[in-house]
PDB file of C-alpha atoms in Angstrom:
ATOM      1  CA  MET A   1      52.875  -1.022  80.368  1.00 50.00           C
ATOM      2  CA  THR A   2      51.881   0.849  77.204  1.00 64.00           C
ATOM      3  CA  MET A   3      53.936   3.914  76.347  1.00 78.00           C
ATOM      4  CA  ASP A   4      51.811   7.068  76.449  1.00 86.00           C
ATOM      5  CA  PRO A   5      52.175   8.992  73.155  1.00 87.00           C
ATOM      6  CA  HIS A   6      51.605  12.301  74.982  1.00 87.00           C
ATOM      7  CA  LEU A   7      54.648  11.616  77.149  1.00 91.00           C
ATOM      8  CA  LEU A   8      56.619  10.573  74.093  1.00 90.00           C
ATOM      9  CA  ARG A   9      55.713  13.767  72.236  1.00 89.00           C
ATOM     10  CA  THR A  10      56.789  15.831  75.235  1.00 93.00           C
ATOM     11  CA  PHE A  11      60.120  13.993  75.377  1.00 93.00           C
ATOM     12  CA  VAL A  12      60.772  14.588  71.668  1.00 92.00           C
ATOM     13  CA  THR A  13      59.984  18.289  72.022  1.00 93.00           C
ATOM     14  CA  VAL A  14      62.249  18.736  75.062  1.00 94.00           C
ATOM     15  CA  ALA A  15      65.086  16.908  73.284  1.00 94.00           C
ATOM     16  CA  ARG A  16      64.640  18.960  70.095  1.00 93.00           C
ATOM     17  CA  LEU A  17      64.595  22.307  71.919  1.00 94.00           C
ATOM     18  CA  ALA A  18      67.101  21.266  74.624  1.00 94.00           C
ATOM     19  CA  SER A  19      64.845  23.081  77.051  1.00 94.00           C
ATOM     20  CA  PHE A  20      62.041  22.149  79.459  1.00 95.00           C
ATOM     21  CA  SER A  21      60.700  25.709  79.486  1.00 94.00           C
ATOM     22  CA  GLY A  22      60.847  25.942  75.688  1.00 93.00           C
ATOM     23  CA  ALA A  23      58.932  22.673  75.363  1.00 92.00           C
ATOM     24  CA  ALA A  24      56.333  23.945  77.829  1.00 92.00           C
ATOM     25  CA  ARG A  25      55.754  27.083  75.737  1.00 93.00           C
ATOM     26  CA  GLU A  26      55.507  25.140  72.467  1.00 92.00           C
ATOM     27  CA  LEU A  27      53.168  22.462  73.830  1.00 91.00           C
ATOM     28  CA  GLY A  28      51.042  24.768  75.973  1.00 91.00           C
ATOM     29  CA  TYR A  29      51.914  23.046  79.257  1.00 91.00           C
ATOM     30  CA  THR A  30      53.389  24.347  82.470  1.00 92.00           C
ATOM     31  CA  GLN A  31      57.070  23.625  83.002  1.00 91.00           C
ATOM     32  CA  SER A  32      56.086  21.484  85.988  1.00 92.00           C
ATOM     33  CA  ALA A  33      53.821  19.375  83.756  1.00 91.00           C
ATOM     34  CA  VAL A  34      56.651  18.864  81.261  1.00 92.00           C
ATOM     35  CA  SER A  35      58.955  17.724  84.057  1.00 92.00           C
ATOM     36  CA  GLN A  36      56.267  15.326  85.287  1.00 92.00           C
ATOM     37  CA  HIS A  37      55.841  13.905  81.771  1.00 92.00           C
ATOM     38  CA  ILE A  38      59.559  13.218  81.459  1.00 93.00           C
ATOM     39  CA  ALA A  39      59.725  11.701  84.941  1.00 92.00           C
ATOM     40  CA  ALA A  40      56.749   9.453  84.170  1.00 90.00           C
ATOM     41  CA  LEU A  41      58.299   8.284  80.904  1.00 90.00           C
ATOM     42  CA  GLU A  42      61.641   7.594  82.589  1.00 91.00           C
ATOM     43  CA  GLY A  43      59.812   5.691  85.305  1.00 89.00           C
ATOM     44  CA  ASP A  44      57.922   3.653  82.729  1.00 90.00           C
ATOM     45  CA  LEU A  45      61.110   2.744  80.836  1.00 90.00           C
ATOM     46  CA  ARG A  46      63.260   2.545  83.997  1.00 90.00           C
ATOM     47  CA  ALA A  47      65.963   4.583  82.310  1.00 91.00           C
ATOM     48  CA  GLU A  48      67.245   8.141  82.440  1.00 94.00           C
ATOM     49  CA  LEU A  49      66.404   9.723  79.097  1.00 93.00           C
ATOM     50  CA  LEU A  50      67.641  13.301  79.541  1.00 94.00           C
ATOM     51  CA  THR A  51      70.429  14.994  81.417  1.00 93.00           C
ATOM     52  CA  ARG A  52      69.220  18.207  83.039  1.00 89.00           C
ATOM     53  CA  ARG A  53      72.204  20.566  82.937  1.00 88.00           C
ATOM     54  CA  PRO A  54      72.594  20.856  80.042  1.00 93.00           C
ATOM     55  CA  VAL A  55      69.382  19.317  78.705  1.00 93.00           C
ATOM     56  CA  ALA A  56      70.481  16.582  76.318  1.00 93.00           C
ATOM     57  CA  PRO A  57      69.456  13.002  75.547  1.00 94.00           C
ATOM     58  CA  THR A  58      71.342  10.203  77.290  1.00 94.00           C
ATOM     59  CA  PRO A  59      72.354   7.136  75.252  1.00 93.00           C
ATOM     60  CA  ALA A  60      68.989   5.611  76.159  1.00 93.00           C
ATOM     61  CA  GLY A  61      67.287   8.845  75.106  1.00 91.00           C
ATOM     62  CA  VAL A  62      69.094   8.855  71.763  1.00 93.00           C
ATOM     63  CA  ARG A  63      67.857   5.324  71.118  1.00 91.00           C
ATOM     64  CA  LEU A  64      64.288   6.282  72.042  1.00 92.00           C
ATOM     65  CA  LEU A  65      64.417   9.272  69.679  1.00 90.00           C
ATOM     66  CA  GLU A  66      65.244   6.901  66.821  1.00 87.00           C
ATOM     67  CA  HIS A  67      61.932   5.127  67.451  1.00 86.00           C
ATOM     68  CA  ALA A  68      59.858   8.121  68.530  1.00 86.00           C
ATOM     69  CA  GLY A  69      59.750  10.027  65.227  1.00 80.00           C
ATOM     70  CA  PRO A  70      58.313   7.171  63.132  1.00 79.00           C
ATOM     71  CA  LEU A  71      55.918   6.151  65.938  1.00 81.00           C
ATOM     72  CA  LEU A  72      54.452   9.644  66.317  1.00 77.00           C
ATOM     73  CA  LEU A  73      54.228  10.042  62.559  1.00 75.00           C
ATOM     74  CA  ARG A  74      52.258   6.791  62.274  1.00 75.00           C
ATOM     75  CA  LEU A  75      49.874   7.995  65.009  1.00 76.00           C
ATOM     76  CA  ASP A  76      49.344  11.288  63.169  1.00 73.00           C
ATOM     77  CA  ALA A  77      48.775   9.358  59.941  1.00 68.00           C
ATOM     78  CA  ALA A  78      46.201   7.090  61.600  1.00 72.00           C
ATOM     79  CA  ARG A  79      44.313  10.085  62.978  1.00 72.00           C
ATOM     80  CA  ALA A  80      44.332  11.811  59.589  1.00 68.00           C
ATOM     81  CA  ASP A  81      43.127   8.625  57.872  1.00 64.00           C
ATOM     82  CA  VAL A  82      40.143   8.269  60.201  1.00 68.00           C
ATOM     83  CA  LEU A  83      39.250  11.953  59.858  1.00 66.00           C
ATOM     84  CA  ARG A  84      39.303  11.619  56.066  1.00 59.00           C
ATOM     85  CA  LEU A  85      36.777   8.765  56.195  1.00 55.00           C
ATOM     86  CA  ALA A  86      34.532  10.706  58.575  1.00 54.00           C
ATOM     87  CA  ALA A  87      34.547  13.897  56.524  1.00 59.00           C
ATOM     88  CA  ALA A  88      32.636  14.576  53.348  1.00 46.00           C
ATOM     89  CA  PRO A  89      34.781  14.577  50.193  1.00 51.00           C
ATOM     90  CA  PRO A  90      36.094  18.136  49.772  1.00 59.00           C
ATOM     91  CA  GLY A  91      35.606  20.105  46.586  1.00 71.00           C
ATOM     92  CA  CYS A  92      39.193  21.299  46.635  1.00 85.00           C
ATOM     93  CA  VAL A  93      42.404  19.300  46.470  1.00 91.00           C
ATOM     94  CA  THR A  94      45.777  19.960  48.060  1.00 92.00           C
ATOM     95  CA  LEU A  95      48.616  18.378  46.099  1.00 96.00           C
ATOM     96  CA  ALA A  96      52.171  18.054  47.406  1.00 96.00           C
ATOM     97  CA  ALA A  97      54.853  17.709  44.753  1.00 96.00           C
ATOM     98  CA  SER A  98      58.620  17.509  44.818  1.00 96.00           C
ATOM     99  CA  PRO A  99      60.247  20.176  42.620  1.00 96.00           C
ATOM    100  CA  LEU A 100      61.322  17.857  39.791  1.00 96.00           C
ATOM    101  CA  ALA A 101      57.849  16.274  39.738  1.00 95.00           C
ATOM    102  CA  VAL A 102      56.422  19.614  38.618  1.00 94.00           C
ATOM    103  CA  GLY A 103      56.601  18.835  34.921  1.00 91.00           C
ATOM    104  CA  PRO A 104      54.434  18.776  31.798  1.00 91.00           C
ATOM    105  CA  ARG A 105      52.213  15.937  33.076  1.00 89.00           C
ATOM    106  CA  LEU A 106      51.329  17.834  36.243  1.00 94.00           C
ATOM    107  CA  LEU A 107      50.811  21.148  34.471  1.00 93.00           C
ATOM    108  CA  ALA A 108      48.512  19.542  31.907  1.00 93.00           C
ATOM    109  CA  ALA A 109      46.503  17.736  34.605  1.00 93.00           C
ATOM    110  CA  LEU A 110      45.813  20.727  36.851  1.00 92.00           C
ATOM    111  CA  PRO A 111      42.269  22.081  36.588  1.00 91.00           C
ATOM    112  CA  ALA A 112      41.697  25.803  36.267  1.00 88.00           C
ATOM    113  CA  THR A 113      40.548  26.148  39.892  1.00 88.00           C
ATOM    114  CA  GLY A 114      40.251  24.139  43.091  1.00 89.00           C
ATOM    115  CA  VAL A 115      43.833  22.924  43.565  1.00 92.00           C
ATOM    116  CA  THR A 116      46.449  24.081  46.040  1.00 92.00           C
ATOM    117  CA  LEU A 117      49.951  23.040  44.994  1.00 95.00           C
ATOM    118  CA  ARG A 118      52.603  22.692  47.722  1.00 95.00           C
ATOM    119  CA  VAL A 119      56.172  22.194  46.467  1.00 95.00           C
ATOM    120  CA  LEU A 120      58.157  20.275  49.095  1.00 94.00           C
ATOM    121  CA  PRO A 121      61.493  18.472  49.268  1.00 92.00           C
ATOM    122  CA  PRO A 122      61.027  14.860  48.087  1.00 92.00           C
ATOM    123  CA  ALA A 123      61.582  13.413  51.559  1.00 89.00           C
ATOM    124  CA  GLU A 124      58.683  15.463  52.976  1.00 91.00           C
ATOM    125  CA  VAL A 125      56.005  14.519  50.435  1.00 94.00           C
ATOM    126  CA  PRO A 126      55.048  11.058  51.833  1.00 93.00           C
ATOM    127  CA  ALA A 127      54.612  12.419  55.361  1.00 90.00           C
ATOM    128  CA  ALA A 128      52.539  15.364  54.086  1.00 91.00           C
ATOM    129  CA  VAL A 129      50.107  12.923  52.464  1.00 92.00           C
ATOM    130  CA  ALA A 130      50.126  10.422  55.329  1.00 88.00           C
ATOM    131  CA  THR A 131      49.360  12.987  58.025  1.00 86.00           C
ATOM    132  CA  GLY A 132      46.539  14.696  56.140  1.00 83.00           C
ATOM    133  CA  GLY A 133      48.387  17.854  55.142  1.00 82.00           C
ATOM    134  CA  CYS A 134      47.758  17.021  51.472  1.00 90.00           C
ATOM    135  CA  ASP A 135      45.226  14.884  49.626  1.00 91.00           C
ATOM    136  CA  LEU A 136      47.682  13.644  46.995  1.00 95.00           C
ATOM    137  CA  GLY A 137      51.437  13.670  46.503  1.00 96.00           C
ATOM    138  CA  LEU A 138      53.806  13.479  43.558  1.00 97.00           C
ATOM    139  CA  VAL A 139      57.302  12.331  44.421  1.00 96.00           C
ATOM    140  CA  ASP A 140      60.248  11.562  42.165  1.00 95.00           C
ATOM    141  CA  GLY A 141      63.660   9.950  42.112  1.00 93.00           C
ATOM    142  CA  PRO A 142      66.050   7.774  40.109  1.00 93.00           C
ATOM    143  CA  ALA A 143      65.134   4.131  39.599  1.00 93.00           C
ATOM    144  CA  ALA A 144      65.730   1.234  37.264  1.00 94.00           C
ATOM    145  CA  PRO A 145      63.107   1.183  34.487  1.00 94.00           C
ATOM    146  CA  SER A 146      59.695   0.088  35.852  1.00 91.00           C
ATOM    147  CA  ASP A 147      61.090  -0.321  39.388  1.00 94.00           C
ATOM    148  CA  PRO A 148      59.256   1.489  42.203  1.00 94.00           C
ATOM    149  CA  LEU A 149      60.913   4.229  44.210  1.00 93.00           C
ATOM    150  CA  ARG A 150      62.199   3.479  47.688  1.00 89.00           C
ATOM    151  CA  LEU A 151      59.902   5.554  49.871  1.00 86.00           C
ATOM    152  CA  PRO A 152      59.998   5.971  53.663  1.00 81.00           C
ATOM    153  CA  ASP A 153      57.554   3.735  55.521  1.00 77.00           C
ATOM    154  CA  VAL A 154      55.527   6.528  57.113  1.00 76.00           C
ATOM    155  CA  ALA A 155      52.084   4.928  56.753  1.00 75.00           C
ATOM    156  CA  PRO A 156      50.115   2.695  54.378  1.00 81.00           C
ATOM    157  CA  LEU A 157      49.911   4.706  51.163  1.00 89.00           C
ATOM    158  CA  THR A 158      48.596   3.818  47.735  1.00 92.00           C
ATOM    159  CA  VAL A 159      51.428   4.264  45.221  1.00 94.00           C
ATOM    160  CA  THR A 160      50.823   4.527  41.472  1.00 94.00           C
ATOM    161  CA  GLY A 161      53.455   5.041  38.804  1.00 94.00           C
ATOM    162  CA  ALA A 162      52.888   8.366  37.067  1.00 95.00           C
ATOM    163  CA  GLY A 163      55.715   8.472  34.548  1.00 93.00           C
ATOM    164  CA  GLU A 164      59.323   7.782  33.626  1.00 95.00           C
ATOM    165  CA  GLU A 165      61.741   9.834  31.545  1.00 95.00           C
ATOM    166  CA  GLU A 166      65.401   9.942  30.570  1.00 96.00           C
ATOM    167  CA  LEU A 167      68.120  11.356  32.768  1.00 96.00           C
ATOM    168  CA  ALA A 168      70.965  13.685  31.811  1.00 96.00           C
ATOM    169  CA  VAL A 169      73.979  15.216  33.515  1.00 96.00           C
ATOM    170  CA  LEU A 170      74.156  19.009  33.409  1.00 96.00           C
ATOM    171  CA  LEU A 171      77.764  20.072  32.752  1.00 96.00           C
ATOM    172  CA  PRO A 172      79.294  23.542  32.509  1.00 96.00           C
ATOM    173  CA  ASP A 173      80.367  24.820  29.100  1.00 95.00           C
ATOM    174  CA  GLY A 174      83.920  23.687  28.391  1.00 93.00           C
ATOM    175  CA  HIS A 175      83.696  20.524  30.479  1.00 95.00           C
ATOM    176  CA  PRO A 176      85.775  17.703  28.891  1.00 94.00           C
ATOM    177  CA  PHE A 177      82.598  15.630  28.406  1.00 95.00           C
ATOM    178  CA  ALA A 178      80.404  18.464  27.146  1.00 94.00           C
ATOM    179  CA  GLY A 179      80.731  17.307  23.539  1.00 93.00           C
ATOM    180  CA  ARG A 180      79.787  13.686  24.157  1.00 96.00           C
ATOM    181  CA  ALA A 181      76.598  12.136  22.856  1.00 96.00           C
ATOM    182  CA  ALA A 182      76.128  10.322  26.182  1.00 96.00           C
ATOM    183  CA  VAL A 183      77.963   9.784  29.449  1.00 96.00           C
ATOM    184  CA  ARG A 184      78.262   7.009  32.026  1.00 95.00           C
ATOM    185  CA  LEU A 185      78.367   7.705  35.741  1.00 91.00           C
ATOM    186  CA  ASP A 186      81.529   5.592  35.905  1.00 91.00           C
ATOM    187  CA  ASP A 187      83.181   8.216  33.696  1.00 92.00           C
ATOM    188  CA  LEU A 188      82.469  10.799  36.395  1.00 90.00           C
ATOM    189  CA  THR A 189      83.728   8.991  39.498  1.00 85.00           C
ATOM    190  CA  ASP A 190      86.205  11.792  40.233  1.00 86.00           C
ATOM    191  CA  ALA A 191      83.756  14.588  39.511  1.00 89.00           C
ATOM    192  CA  ARG A 192      82.259  16.823  42.144  1.00 90.00           C
ATOM    193  CA  TRP A 193      78.481  17.037  42.387  1.00 91.00           C
ATOM    194  CA  ILE A 194      76.038  19.474  43.912  1.00 93.00           C
ATOM    195  CA  ASP A 195      74.394  18.079  47.042  1.00 91.00           C
ATOM    196  CA  ALA A 196      70.804  19.322  46.713  1.00 92.00           C
ATOM    197  CA  PRO A 197      68.521  17.128  48.846  1.00 90.00           C
ATOM    198  CA  GLY A 198      65.536  19.424  48.388  1.00 91.00           C
ATOM    199  CA  VAL A 199      65.513  19.255  44.597  1.00 89.00           C
ATOM    200  CA  GLY A 200      68.291  17.155  43.049  1.00 73.00           C
ATOM    201  CA  LEU A 201      68.398  13.444  42.448  1.00 79.00           C
ATOM    202  CA  PRO A 202      70.562  11.752  45.111  1.00 70.00           C
ATOM    203  CA  LEU A 203      73.846  10.099  44.258  1.00 65.00           C
ATOM    204  CA  THR A 204      75.126   8.368  47.373  1.00 49.00           C
ATOM    205  CA  ALA A 205      78.625   7.805  45.999  1.00 46.00           C
ATOM    206  CA  ALA A 206      79.099  11.344  44.772  1.00 52.00           C
ATOM    207  CA  ARG A 207      81.433  13.870  46.351  1.00 70.00           C
ATOM    208  CA  ALA A 208      79.764  17.213  46.902  1.00 75.00           C
ATOM    209  CA  SER A 209      81.499  20.506  46.306  1.00 80.00           C
ATOM    210  CA  VAL A 210      78.472  22.677  47.169  1.00 88.00           C
ATOM    211  CA  ARG A 211      75.397  21.943  49.252  1.00 90.00           C
ATOM    212  CA  TYR A 212      72.239  23.659  48.065  1.00 93.00           C
ATOM    213  CA  GLU A 213      69.337  23.562  50.526  1.00 91.00           C
ATOM    214  CA  GLY A 214      66.624  25.225  48.432  1.00 92.00           C
ATOM    215  CA  THR A 215      63.922  23.812  46.159  1.00 93.00           C
ATOM    216  CA  ASP A 216      64.448  26.127  43.158  1.00 95.00           C
ATOM    217  CA  VAL A 217      65.328  24.004  40.130  1.00 95.00           C
ATOM    218  CA  HIS A 218      66.600  27.055  38.227  1.00 95.00           C
ATOM    219  CA  ALA A 219      69.058  27.855  41.027  1.00 96.00           C
ATOM    220  CA  LEU A 220      70.401  24.283  40.950  1.00 95.00           C
ATOM    221  CA  CYS A 221      70.873  24.465  37.181  1.00 96.00           C
ATOM    222  CA  ALA A 222      72.637  27.823  37.497  1.00 96.00           C
ATOM    223  CA  LEU A 223      75.065  26.389  40.064  1.00 95.00           C
ATOM    224  CA  ALA A 224      75.867  23.436  37.788  1.00 95.00           C
ATOM    225  CA  ALA A 225      76.263  25.621  34.692  1.00 96.00           C
ATOM    226  CA  ALA A 226      78.623  27.916  36.607  1.00 96.00           C
ATOM    227  CA  GLY A 227      80.916  24.996  37.405  1.00 94.00           C
ATOM    228  CA  HIS A 228      80.144  24.548  41.103  1.00 93.00           C
ATOM    229  CA  GLY A 229      79.342  20.861  40.630  1.00 93.00           C
ATOM    230  CA  LEU A 230      77.457  18.503  38.345  1.00 94.00           C
ATOM    231  CA  ALA A 231      73.736  17.784  38.619  1.00 94.00           C
ATOM    232  CA  LEU A 232      71.803  14.688  37.550  1.00 94.00           C
ATOM    233  CA  LEU A 233      68.401  15.812  36.290  1.00 95.00           C
ATOM    234  CA  PRO A 234      65.487  14.740  34.106  1.00 96.00           C
ATOM    235  CA  ARG A 235      66.704  15.264  30.551  1.00 96.00           C
ATOM    236  CA  ARG A 236      63.937  17.797  29.773  1.00 96.00           C
ATOM    237  CA  VAL A 237      65.016  19.910  32.785  1.00 96.00           C
ATOM    238  CA  ALA A 238      68.729  19.753  31.956  1.00 96.00           C
ATOM    239  CA  GLU A 239      68.108  20.656  28.304  1.00 96.00           C
ATOM    240  CA  ALA A 240      65.886  23.579  29.293  1.00 95.00           C
ATOM    241  CA  ALA A 241      68.580  25.118  31.525  1.00 95.00           C
ATOM    242  CA  ALA A 242      69.570  28.643  30.527  1.00 93.00           C
ATOM    243  CA  ALA A 243      73.272  27.692  30.468  1.00 95.00           C
ATOM    244  CA  GLY A 244      75.440  24.601  30.561  1.00 96.00           C
ATOM    245  CA  VAL A 245      75.334  21.431  28.474  1.00 97.00           C
ATOM    246  CA  ALA A 246      72.952  18.516  29.034  1.00 97.00           C
ATOM    247  CA  VAL A 247      74.514  15.127  28.227  1.00 97.00           C
ATOM    248  CA  PRO A 248      72.183  12.086  28.368  1.00 97.00           C
ATOM    249  CA  LEU A 249      73.009   9.340  30.867  1.00 96.00           C
ATOM    250  CA  SER A 250      73.737   6.007  29.172  1.00 95.00           C
ATOM    251  CA  ALA A 251      74.767   3.842  32.127  1.00 93.00           C
ATOM    252  CA  PRO A 252      73.702   2.621  34.549  1.00 93.00           C
ATOM    253  CA  ARG A 253      70.204   2.101  33.183  1.00 93.00           C
ATOM    254  CA  LEU A 254      68.328   4.594  35.314  1.00 94.00           C
ATOM    255  CA  VAL A 255      65.258   6.717  34.682  1.00 95.00           C
ATOM    256  CA  HIS A 256      63.643   9.646  36.428  1.00 95.00           C
ATOM    257  CA  ARG A 257      60.501   8.101  37.928  1.00 95.00           C
ATOM    258  CA  THR A 258      57.476   9.962  39.279  1.00 96.00           C
ATOM    259  CA  GLU A 259      54.900   8.308  41.549  1.00 96.00           C
ATOM    260  CA  LEU A 260      51.493   9.417  42.794  1.00 97.00           C
ATOM    261  CA  LEU A 261      50.783   8.922  46.502  1.00 96.00           C
ATOM    262  CA  SER A 262      47.369   8.846  48.141  1.00 93.00           C
ATOM    263  CA  PRO A 263      46.164   7.704  51.570  1.00 87.00           C
ATOM    264  CA  GLY A 264      43.806   5.189  49.952  1.00 82.00           C
ATOM    265  CA  ALA A 265      41.439   5.238  47.017  1.00 84.00           C
ATOM    266  CA  PRO A 266      40.952   8.961  46.207  1.00 87.00           C
ATOM    267  CA  THR A 267      37.416  10.289  46.024  1.00 84.00           C
ATOM    268  CA  GLY A 268      35.732  13.317  44.515  1.00 87.00           C
ATOM    269  CA  ALA A 269      37.982  16.015  43.125  1.00 90.00           C
ATOM    270  CA  ALA A 270      41.096  14.152  44.321  1.00 91.00           C
ATOM    271  CA  ALA A 271      40.079  11.075  42.310  1.00 92.00           C
ATOM    272  CA  ALA A 272      39.578  13.167  39.169  1.00 93.00           C
ATOM    273  CA  LEU A 273      42.991  14.787  39.523  1.00 94.00           C
ATOM    274  CA  ALA A 274      44.657  11.437  40.282  1.00 95.00           C
ATOM    275  CA  ALA A 275      43.161   9.957  37.110  1.00 95.00           C
ATOM    276  CA  ARG A 276      44.546  12.811  35.009  1.00 94.00           C
ATOM    277  CA  LEU A 277      47.985  12.553  36.602  1.00 95.00           C
ATOM    278  CA  THR A 278      48.298   8.841  35.848  1.00 93.00           C
ATOM    279  CA  ALA A 279      46.438   8.724  32.518  1.00 89.00           C
ATOM    280  CA  GLY A 280      48.418   6.926  29.858  1.00 73.00           C
ATOM    281  CA  SER A 281      51.254   6.066  32.227  1.00 66.00           C
ATOM    282  CA  PRO A 282      52.847   2.701  31.308  1.00 56.00           C
ATOM    283  CA  VAL A 283      54.336   2.252  34.788  1.00 57.00           C
TER     284      VAL A 283
END
């Protein structure tokens, strides 16, 4: 028996809100219909997915949730892809960009009119493009030179390298390494870093002293300069910070890489912008 995506979406909503009535309001169903959806899904899978008092996923429900998010996202991406092909090429372009991808290349490529720029956390950019929320996306992250970024598998996307640049560590004034010409990450194994998933470059081995959940690059730099933790940034961003000291990263050999995402071959105004964003890129 094929799993009904409508039932699956209802299950995800009930689990997220921990409420049958809340899910009914959000989805525009009656509470009875929501209960019937969950009962039908449990009957299909022959497993209890939710406890009722309180409303919470069972172990089987937790496992289904792990699959449900990517499955529903792929369905939304497929729908958006078909709608794009059926629609006439728009005259305006919506571009999603992660905060650190908003750099000189992007600013020089933007036309005077016709573009809506949405700044999103890096993890949200691929899904925004895949599901039709944006025509193009610029996403960034650390990578070995000329290596592609590791992006979530949300849908088939065309990925084009848009640029690479040096990295630097932003240190507070007076830090023992502030006078160095370069620094290795191994030298900073005991350092505390700022955990900033919405803007900063991830360091999985780093210990975080502060978690910053915004997308304002200037706020991240201010936190690092004030001594609340170190930040790994594109060298141009670290050197442009109002305070602190930018020390180039010498090892490991990593670069700040930016990639352009599109749901296929861009057309019209999106194609023109994509060409400007990737013009002259060696990657």
